[in-house]
Amino acid sequence: MNKQDFYYDLPKHLIAQQPTAERDGSRLMRLCRNTGVIEHKQFKDIVSLLNPGDCIVINDSKVIPARLLGHSGDAQVEMLLHERLADGRWSVLAKPGRKAREGDVLVFANGRLKARVDELAEDGLRIVTLEHEGDFEPLLEEIGEMPLPHYIHEKNDNDNERYQTVYATNSGSVAAPTAGLHFTEELLAKLEAKGINIARVTLHVGIGTFRPVKEDDITQHHMHSEYCRIEPQTADLINKTKATGGRVIAIGTTSCRTLESRVDDTGKIIAGAGKTDIFIFPGFKFKAIDGLLTNFHLPESTLIMLVSAIAGREAVLAAYEEAVKQEYRFFSYGDAMLIY
């Protein structure tokens, strides 16, 4: 299977540059995974599309202001924090790479934060040791920027709020689990009032979300590993849902990947934490989820491949063609699709 099999034409004006005025004001396409039938809804309709006893699974990871602008010598540099390592160092992306060689010191916020490049790692990453004034997290909140995707060219005053889910609690992502951006506290309360369970998992989204698939043969693509965690009470809730006939709906590809990484052959969710590099593409046998809520994704990306695995490539590409025709809004700040 080739990456070109997942290409579609997208007019640039359909790439959402800012969020809707209200979080739940977006549109929602409902795609039947068995028949390919499409329905056009509003996101608020999700309450009527789910049944009592169903369980939605949200990713509560919080985006950190991981983008830092500074200098190396006389040159301007940009550094994107990727992952905190066990020894207190960080793996980062730095641009331009020629200004972040081993031994170089990158300086941010007039010296309040410095990054010494200790070694060059795979995939263009650098391993750095940070030196900073005071506690790191408050300093990062002050001087860091939200790492918006490259296709968002317009900065918005409310990006720090809107590029974050209302239920984000565990800091560690460098990109938002965007399917969750549509939910409000009120909408979540309506779901619970209807008897729909809400389970939380954590997957810290890494730089892999920005990386294209380079190999023509998608089976040769390697995913970056990301930290994920499922608490025992979450596993129990999901397993109880499945045992009583309810549907498990993953909110976003990150929740889906977390669940499918921690499920046994019988479909039982296993609590625990660790790294996952699971790559889901057509032919994958789902054991954990019955449905997926997700945004519309980039052509030839691992995300559209995952969506194609659950609904079928032809049906997904037909749905995307219809979304273009109906002028849905695409990507992180765009509209949503519900598949079950």
Short mmCIF file of C-alpha atoms in Angstrom, two decimals:
data_model
loop_
_atom_site.label_atom_id
_atom_site.label_comp_id
_atom_site.label_asym_id
_atom_site.label_seq_id
_atom_site.Cartn_x
_atom_site.Cartn_y
_atom_site.Cartn_z
CA MET A 1 0.00 0.00 0.00
CA ASN A 2 1.48 3.33 -1.10
CA LYS A 3 1.17 6.75 0.50
CA GLN A 4 -0.23 8.09 -2.78
CA ASP A 5 -3.29 5.94 -2.10
CA PHE A 6 -4.20 8.44 0.63
CA TYR A 7 -3.89 11.63 -1.40
CA TYR A 8 -6.76 14.03 -2.02
CA ASP A 9 -6.99 17.57 -3.41
CA LEU A 10 -7.70 20.27 -0.84
CA PRO A 11 -8.25 23.93 -1.72
CA LYS A 12 -6.09 26.07 0.56
CA HIS A 13 -9.01 28.24 1.64
CA LEU A 14 -10.54 25.24 3.46
CA ILE A 15 -7.60 24.99 5.86
CA ALA A 16 -8.98 26.57 9.03
CA GLN A 17 -6.78 29.41 10.24
CA GLN A 18 -8.74 30.12 13.40
CA PRO A 19 -11.23 28.30 15.60
CA THR A 20 -14.97 28.80 15.43
CA ALA A 21 -16.43 31.50 17.67
CA GLU A 22 -17.70 28.80 20.01
CA ARG A 23 -15.90 25.50 20.59
CA ASP A 24 -18.97 23.41 19.76
CA GLY A 25 -19.96 25.64 16.85
CA SER A 26 -18.22 23.46 14.28
CA ARG A 27 -19.84 21.10 11.80
CA LEU A 28 -19.89 17.33 12.20
CA MET A 29 -19.90 14.76 9.44
CA ARG A 30 -21.29 11.37 10.50
CA LEU A 31 -19.83 8.48 8.48
CA CYS A 32 -21.21 4.96 8.83
CA ARG A 33 -18.24 2.58 8.89
CA ASN A 34 -20.34 -0.30 7.50
CA THR A 35 -22.20 1.39 4.65
CA GLY A 36 -20.24 4.57 3.92
CA VAL A 37 -23.43 6.62 4.27
CA ILE A 38 -22.75 10.26 5.15
CA GLU A 39 -24.88 12.62 7.25
CA HIS A 40 -24.23 16.32 7.82
CA LYS A 41 -24.68 17.51 11.38
CA GLN A 42 -23.59 20.16 13.84
CA PHE A 43 -21.10 19.21 16.54
CA LYS A 44 -23.68 19.73 19.27
CA ASP A 45 -25.66 16.86 17.69
CA ILE A 46 -23.13 14.41 19.11
CA VAL A 47 -25.33 14.10 22.20
CA SER A 48 -28.15 12.65 20.10
CA LEU A 49 -25.78 10.42 18.12
CA LEU A 50 -24.52 8.55 21.19
CA ASN A 51 -26.52 6.21 23.41
CA PRO A 52 -26.77 5.76 27.19
CA GLY A 53 -24.17 3.22 28.18
CA ASP A 54 -21.69 4.32 25.51
CA CYS A 55 -18.27 5.55 26.61
CA ILE A 56 -16.23 8.31 25.02
CA VAL A 57 -12.50 8.20 25.69
CA ILE A 58 -10.72 11.57 25.86
CA ASN A 59 -7.00 12.35 25.92
CA ASP A 60 -6.32 14.71 28.83
CA SER A 61 -2.79 15.63 27.75
CA LYS A 62 -2.03 19.34 27.96
CA VAL A 63 -0.03 21.22 25.32
CA ILE A 64 3.03 22.97 26.71
CA PRO A 65 4.26 26.29 25.21
CA ALA A 66 7.09 24.33 23.63
CA ARG A 67 8.22 26.80 20.95
CA LEU A 68 11.11 29.00 22.03
CA LEU A 69 12.75 31.79 20.03
CA GLY A 70 16.30 32.80 20.80
CA HIS A 71 19.79 32.92 19.37
CA SER A 72 22.97 30.93 18.96
CA GLY A 73 25.81 33.41 18.74
CA ASP A 74 24.57 36.11 16.38
CA ALA A 75 22.08 33.83 14.60
CA GLN A 76 18.40 33.55 15.42
CA VAL A 77 17.24 30.05 16.35
CA GLU A 78 13.97 28.33 17.09
CA MET A 79 13.77 25.40 19.50
CA LEU A 80 10.83 23.05 19.93
CA LEU A 81 10.82 21.00 23.11
CA HIS A 82 10.02 17.39 22.26
CA GLU A 83 10.44 15.17 25.30
CA ARG A 84 11.76 15.43 28.84
CA LEU A 85 14.28 12.62 29.34
CA ALA A 86 14.85 10.54 32.44
CA ASP A 87 18.12 12.29 33.32
CA GLY A 88 16.50 15.72 33.30
CA ARG A 89 17.69 16.60 29.82
CA TRP A 90 15.39 17.22 26.85
CA SER A 91 15.23 16.08 23.28
CA VAL A 92 14.45 19.04 21.04
CA LEU A 93 14.17 20.18 17.45
CA ALA A 94 16.26 23.20 16.56
CA LYS A 95 16.23 25.37 13.44
CA PRO A 96 18.52 26.05 11.72
CA GLY A 97 20.28 22.82 12.62
CA ARG A 98 23.69 24.19 11.67
CA LYS A 99 23.39 26.60 14.60
CA ALA A 100 22.65 23.80 17.06
CA ARG A 101 25.67 21.55 16.80
CA GLU A 102 27.26 19.63 19.64
CA GLY A 103 28.71 22.07 22.17
CA ASP A 104 26.65 25.05 21.01
CA VAL A 105 24.67 27.04 23.57
CA LEU A 106 21.25 28.37 22.59
CA VAL A 107 20.11 31.41 24.57
CA PHE A 108 16.49 32.46 25.20
CA ALA A 109 14.81 35.35 27.02
CA ASN A 110 18.04 37.34 27.47
CA GLY A 111 19.77 34.42 29.12
CA ARG A 112 17.00 33.39 31.51
CA LEU A 113 17.02 30.04 29.72
CA LYS A 114 19.99 28.38 28.04
CA ALA A 115 20.21 25.05 26.21
CA ARG A 116 23.60 23.35 25.79
CA VAL A 117 23.62 20.89 22.91
CA ASP A 118 25.08 17.67 24.33
CA GLU A 119 24.61 15.38 21.35
CA LEU A 120 22.91 14.94 18.00
CA ALA A 121 20.22 12.26 17.93
CA GLU A 122 18.17 10.53 15.25
CA ASP A 123 15.65 12.31 13.01
CA GLY A 124 17.27 15.69 13.45
CA LEU A 125 16.69 15.82 17.20
CA ARG A 126 19.19 17.31 19.65
CA ILE A 127 19.75 16.27 23.26
CA VAL A 128 20.18 19.37 25.39
CA THR A 129 20.78 20.31 29.01
CA LEU A 130 18.74 23.28 30.15
CA GLU A 131 19.92 25.95 32.55
CA HIS A 132 17.29 28.40 33.76
CA GLU A 133 16.30 30.96 36.34
CA GLY A 134 13.94 29.66 39.01
CA ASP A 135 11.37 26.93 38.38
CA PHE A 136 11.19 25.72 34.79
CA GLU A 137 7.42 25.39 34.28
CA PRO A 138 6.48 28.99 35.23
CA LEU A 139 9.36 30.29 33.13
CA LEU A 140 8.23 28.24 30.13
CA GLU A 141 4.67 29.53 30.50
CA GLU A 142 6.06 33.06 30.42
CA ILE A 143 8.52 32.85 27.51
CA GLY A 144 7.31 29.90 25.43
CA GLU A 145 4.81 29.99 22.57
CA MET A 146 2.09 27.53 21.64
CA PRO A 147 3.52 25.28 18.89
CA LEU A 148 0.82 25.72 16.28
CA PRO A 149 0.99 23.50 13.18
CA HIS A 150 2.89 24.85 10.17
CA TYR A 151 -0.29 25.23 8.10
CA ILE A 152 -1.77 27.80 10.51
CA HIS A 153 -0.34 31.08 9.27
CA GLU A 154 -2.51 33.45 11.28
CA LYS A 155 -1.85 33.98 14.96
CA ASN A 156 -4.95 34.48 17.06
CA ASP A 157 -5.16 36.26 20.39
CA ASN A 158 -6.86 33.25 21.96
CA ASP A 159 -4.56 30.50 20.61
CA ASN A 160 -3.21 29.72 24.07
CA GLU A 161 -6.75 28.95 25.22
CA ARG A 162 -8.34 27.49 22.09
CA TYR A 163 -5.42 25.24 21.09
CA GLN A 164 -6.08 23.36 24.33
CA THR A 165 -8.96 21.12 25.34
CA VAL A 166 -11.14 22.17 28.28
CA TYR A 167 -10.17 18.96 30.07
CA ALA A 168 -6.38 19.19 29.57
CA THR A 169 -4.66 18.43 32.87
CA ASN A 170 -1.44 16.47 32.23
CA SER A 171 1.28 18.61 30.64
CA GLY A 172 3.50 17.07 28.00
CA SER A 173 2.18 17.45 24.43
CA VAL A 174 3.70 19.58 21.68
CA ALA A 175 0.48 19.42 19.65
CA ALA A 176 -3.15 19.36 20.71
CA PRO A 177 -5.33 16.25 20.51
CA THR A 178 -7.52 18.31 18.21
CA ALA A 179 -10.71 16.21 18.15
CA GLY A 180 -11.23 17.26 21.75
CA LEU A 181 -11.08 20.98 20.97
CA HIS A 182 -14.80 20.94 20.05
CA PHE A 183 -16.01 20.00 23.54
CA THR A 184 -17.25 22.48 26.12
CA GLU A 185 -17.87 21.81 29.80
CA GLU A 186 -21.61 22.18 29.12
CA LEU A 187 -21.56 19.66 26.28
CA LEU A 188 -19.66 17.14 28.39
CA ALA A 189 -22.23 17.63 31.16
CA LYS A 190 -25.05 16.90 28.68
CA LEU A 191 -23.34 13.69 27.61
CA GLU A 192 -22.98 12.57 31.22
CA ALA A 193 -26.59 13.50 31.98
CA LYS A 194 -27.66 11.21 29.15
CA GLY A 195 -25.79 8.31 30.71
CA ILE A 196 -22.74 8.41 28.45
CA ASN A 197 -19.54 7.60 30.32
CA ILE A 198 -16.41 9.71 29.93
CA ALA A 199 -13.07 7.97 30.38
CA ARG A 200 -9.70 9.72 30.45
CA VAL A 201 -6.42 8.46 29.02
CA THR A 202 -3.14 10.30 28.48
CA LEU A 203 -0.97 10.34 25.39
CA HIS A 204 1.60 13.09 25.06
CA VAL A 205 1.61 14.08 21.40
CA GLY A 206 5.16 14.30 20.04
CA ILE A 207 6.81 15.72 16.95
CA GLY A 208 5.68 12.74 14.89
CA THR A 209 2.43 14.59 14.35
CA PHE A 210 4.38 17.12 12.23
CA ARG A 211 6.41 14.55 10.29
CA PRO A 212 5.35 13.43 6.81
CA VAL A 213 5.41 9.87 5.59
CA LYS A 214 8.50 9.78 3.37
CA GLU A 215 8.45 6.17 2.19
CA ASP A 216 6.22 5.29 -0.75
CA ASP A 217 5.55 1.90 0.88
CA ILE A 218 3.73 2.96 4.05
CA THR A 219 4.64 -0.28 5.83
CA GLN A 220 8.22 1.03 5.93
CA HIS A 221 7.22 4.14 7.88
CA HIS A 222 8.36 4.27 11.49
CA MET A 223 6.31 6.19 14.06
CA HIS A 224 7.97 8.21 16.80
CA SER A 225 7.26 6.68 20.19
CA GLU A 226 5.03 8.63 22.56
CA TYR A 227 4.24 8.24 26.24
CA CYS A 228 0.75 6.99 27.08
CA ARG A 229 -1.05 5.96 30.27
CA ILE A 230 -4.32 4.32 31.25
CA GLU A 231 -5.30 4.37 34.91
CA PRO A 232 -6.94 1.29 36.49
CA GLN A 233 -10.30 3.06 36.98
CA THR A 234 -10.30 4.04 33.30
CA ALA A 235 -9.58 0.48 32.20
CA ASP A 236 -12.37 -0.77 34.48
CA LEU A 237 -14.87 1.74 33.08
CA ILE A 238 -14.09 0.88 29.48
CA ASN A 239 -14.15 -2.85 30.13
CA LYS A 240 -17.49 -2.52 31.94
CA THR A 241 -18.85 -0.56 28.96
CA LYS A 242 -17.84 -3.32 26.59
CA ALA A 243 -19.21 -6.04 28.86
CA THR A 244 -22.63 -4.36 29.05
CA GLY A 245 -22.93 -3.79 25.30
CA GLY A 246 -22.00 -0.13 25.16
CA ARG A 247 -19.85 1.33 22.43
CA VAL A 248 -16.35 2.69 23.04
CA ILE A 249 -15.81 5.87 21.01
CA ALA A 250 -12.26 7.22 20.89
CA ILE A 251 -12.12 11.02 20.86
CA GLY A 252 -9.23 11.56 18.49
CA THR A 253 -6.53 9.41 16.95
CA THR A 254 -4.38 9.76 20.09
CA SER A 255 -7.04 8.16 22.30
CA CYS A 256 -7.48 5.46 19.66
CA ARG A 257 -3.75 4.71 19.53
CA THR A 258 -3.57 4.61 23.34
CA LEU A 259 -6.42 2.11 23.63
CA GLU A 260 -5.22 -0.09 20.79
CA SER A 261 -1.74 -0.11 22.38
CA ARG A 262 -3.04 -1.42 25.69
CA VAL A 263 -5.63 -4.08 24.79
CA ASP A 264 -5.30 -7.85 24.92
CA ASP A 265 -6.51 -10.38 22.36
CA THR A 266 -9.91 -10.61 24.06
CA GLY A 267 -10.54 -6.87 23.80
CA LYS A 268 -9.81 -6.17 27.48
CA ILE A 269 -8.10 -2.86 28.24
CA ILE A 270 -4.99 -3.25 30.39
CA ALA A 271 -4.07 -0.41 32.75
CA GLY A 272 -0.50 0.82 32.75
CA ALA A 273 1.94 3.27 31.22
CA GLY A 274 4.74 3.18 28.68
CA LYS A 275 5.77 4.18 25.18
CA THR A 276 3.81 3.38 22.04
CA ASP A 277 4.85 3.62 18.40
CA ILE A 278 1.78 1.85 17.07
CA PHE A 279 1.07 2.65 13.41
CA ILE A 280 -2.51 1.97 12.36
CA PHE A 281 -3.31 1.68 8.66
CA PRO A 282 -5.78 -0.36 6.57
CA GLY A 283 -5.68 -4.03 7.46
CA PHE A 284 -5.35 -3.29 11.17
CA LYS A 285 -7.73 -5.30 13.37
CA PHE A 286 -9.30 -3.06 16.00
CA LYS A 287 -9.81 -4.70 19.38
CA ALA A 288 -10.56 -1.76 21.66
CA ILE A 289 -12.77 0.78 19.92
CA ASP A 290 -16.13 0.76 18.16
CA GLY A 291 -15.98 4.26 16.77
CA LEU A 292 -13.87 7.36 16.35
CA LEU A 293 -14.39 11.12 16.51
CA THR A 294 -11.68 12.93 14.60
CA ASN A 295 -10.92 16.03 12.56
CA PHE A 296 -10.13 16.07 8.84
CA HIS A 297 -6.47 15.28 8.27
CA LEU A 298 -3.66 16.09 5.85
CA PRO A 299 -3.32 14.09 2.63
CA GLU A 300 -0.89 11.16 2.84
CA SER A 301 -0.57 11.52 6.63
CA THR A 302 -0.49 8.71 9.19
CA LEU A 303 -3.72 10.16 10.59
CA ILE A 304 -5.78 9.74 7.41
CA MET A 305 -4.31 6.23 7.19
CA LEU A 306 -5.63 5.47 10.68
CA VAL A 307 -9.08 6.82 9.78
CA SER A 308 -9.01 4.70 6.62
CA ALA A 309 -8.26 1.64 8.75
CA ILE A 310 -11.52 2.00 10.66
CA ALA A 311 -13.85 3.09 7.86
CA GLY A 312 -12.15 1.86 4.68
CA ARG A 313 -9.93 3.90 2.38
CA GLU A 314 -12.48 4.31 -0.40
CA ALA A 315 -15.23 5.41 1.99
CA VAL A 316 -12.94 7.87 3.73
CA LEU A 317 -11.69 9.43 0.50
CA ALA A 318 -15.29 9.70 -0.71
CA ALA A 319 -16.21 11.41 2.57
CA TYR A 320 -13.29 13.81 2.21
CA GLU A 321 -14.36 14.60 -1.36
CA GLU A 322 -17.85 15.37 -0.05
CA ALA A 323 -16.35 17.49 2.76
CA VAL A 324 -14.45 19.56 0.20
CA LYS A 325 -17.60 19.92 -1.90
CA GLN A 326 -19.58 21.06 1.16
CA GLU A 327 -16.71 23.34 2.23
CA TYR A 328 -16.02 21.80 5.61
CA ARG A 329 -13.12 23.35 7.49
CA PHE A 330 -10.00 21.17 7.63
CA PHE A 331 -7.21 20.28 10.05
CA SER A 332 -6.59 21.36 13.66
CA TYR A 333 -9.07 24.24 13.91
CA GLY A 334 -11.48 22.63 11.49
CA ASP A 335 -14.64 20.55 11.62
CA ALA A 336 -15.08 16.98 12.83
CA MET A 337 -16.09 13.54 11.62
CA LEU A 338 -17.79 10.85 13.70
CA ILE A 339 -17.32 7.26 12.51
CA TYR A 340 -19.13 4.23 13.92
#
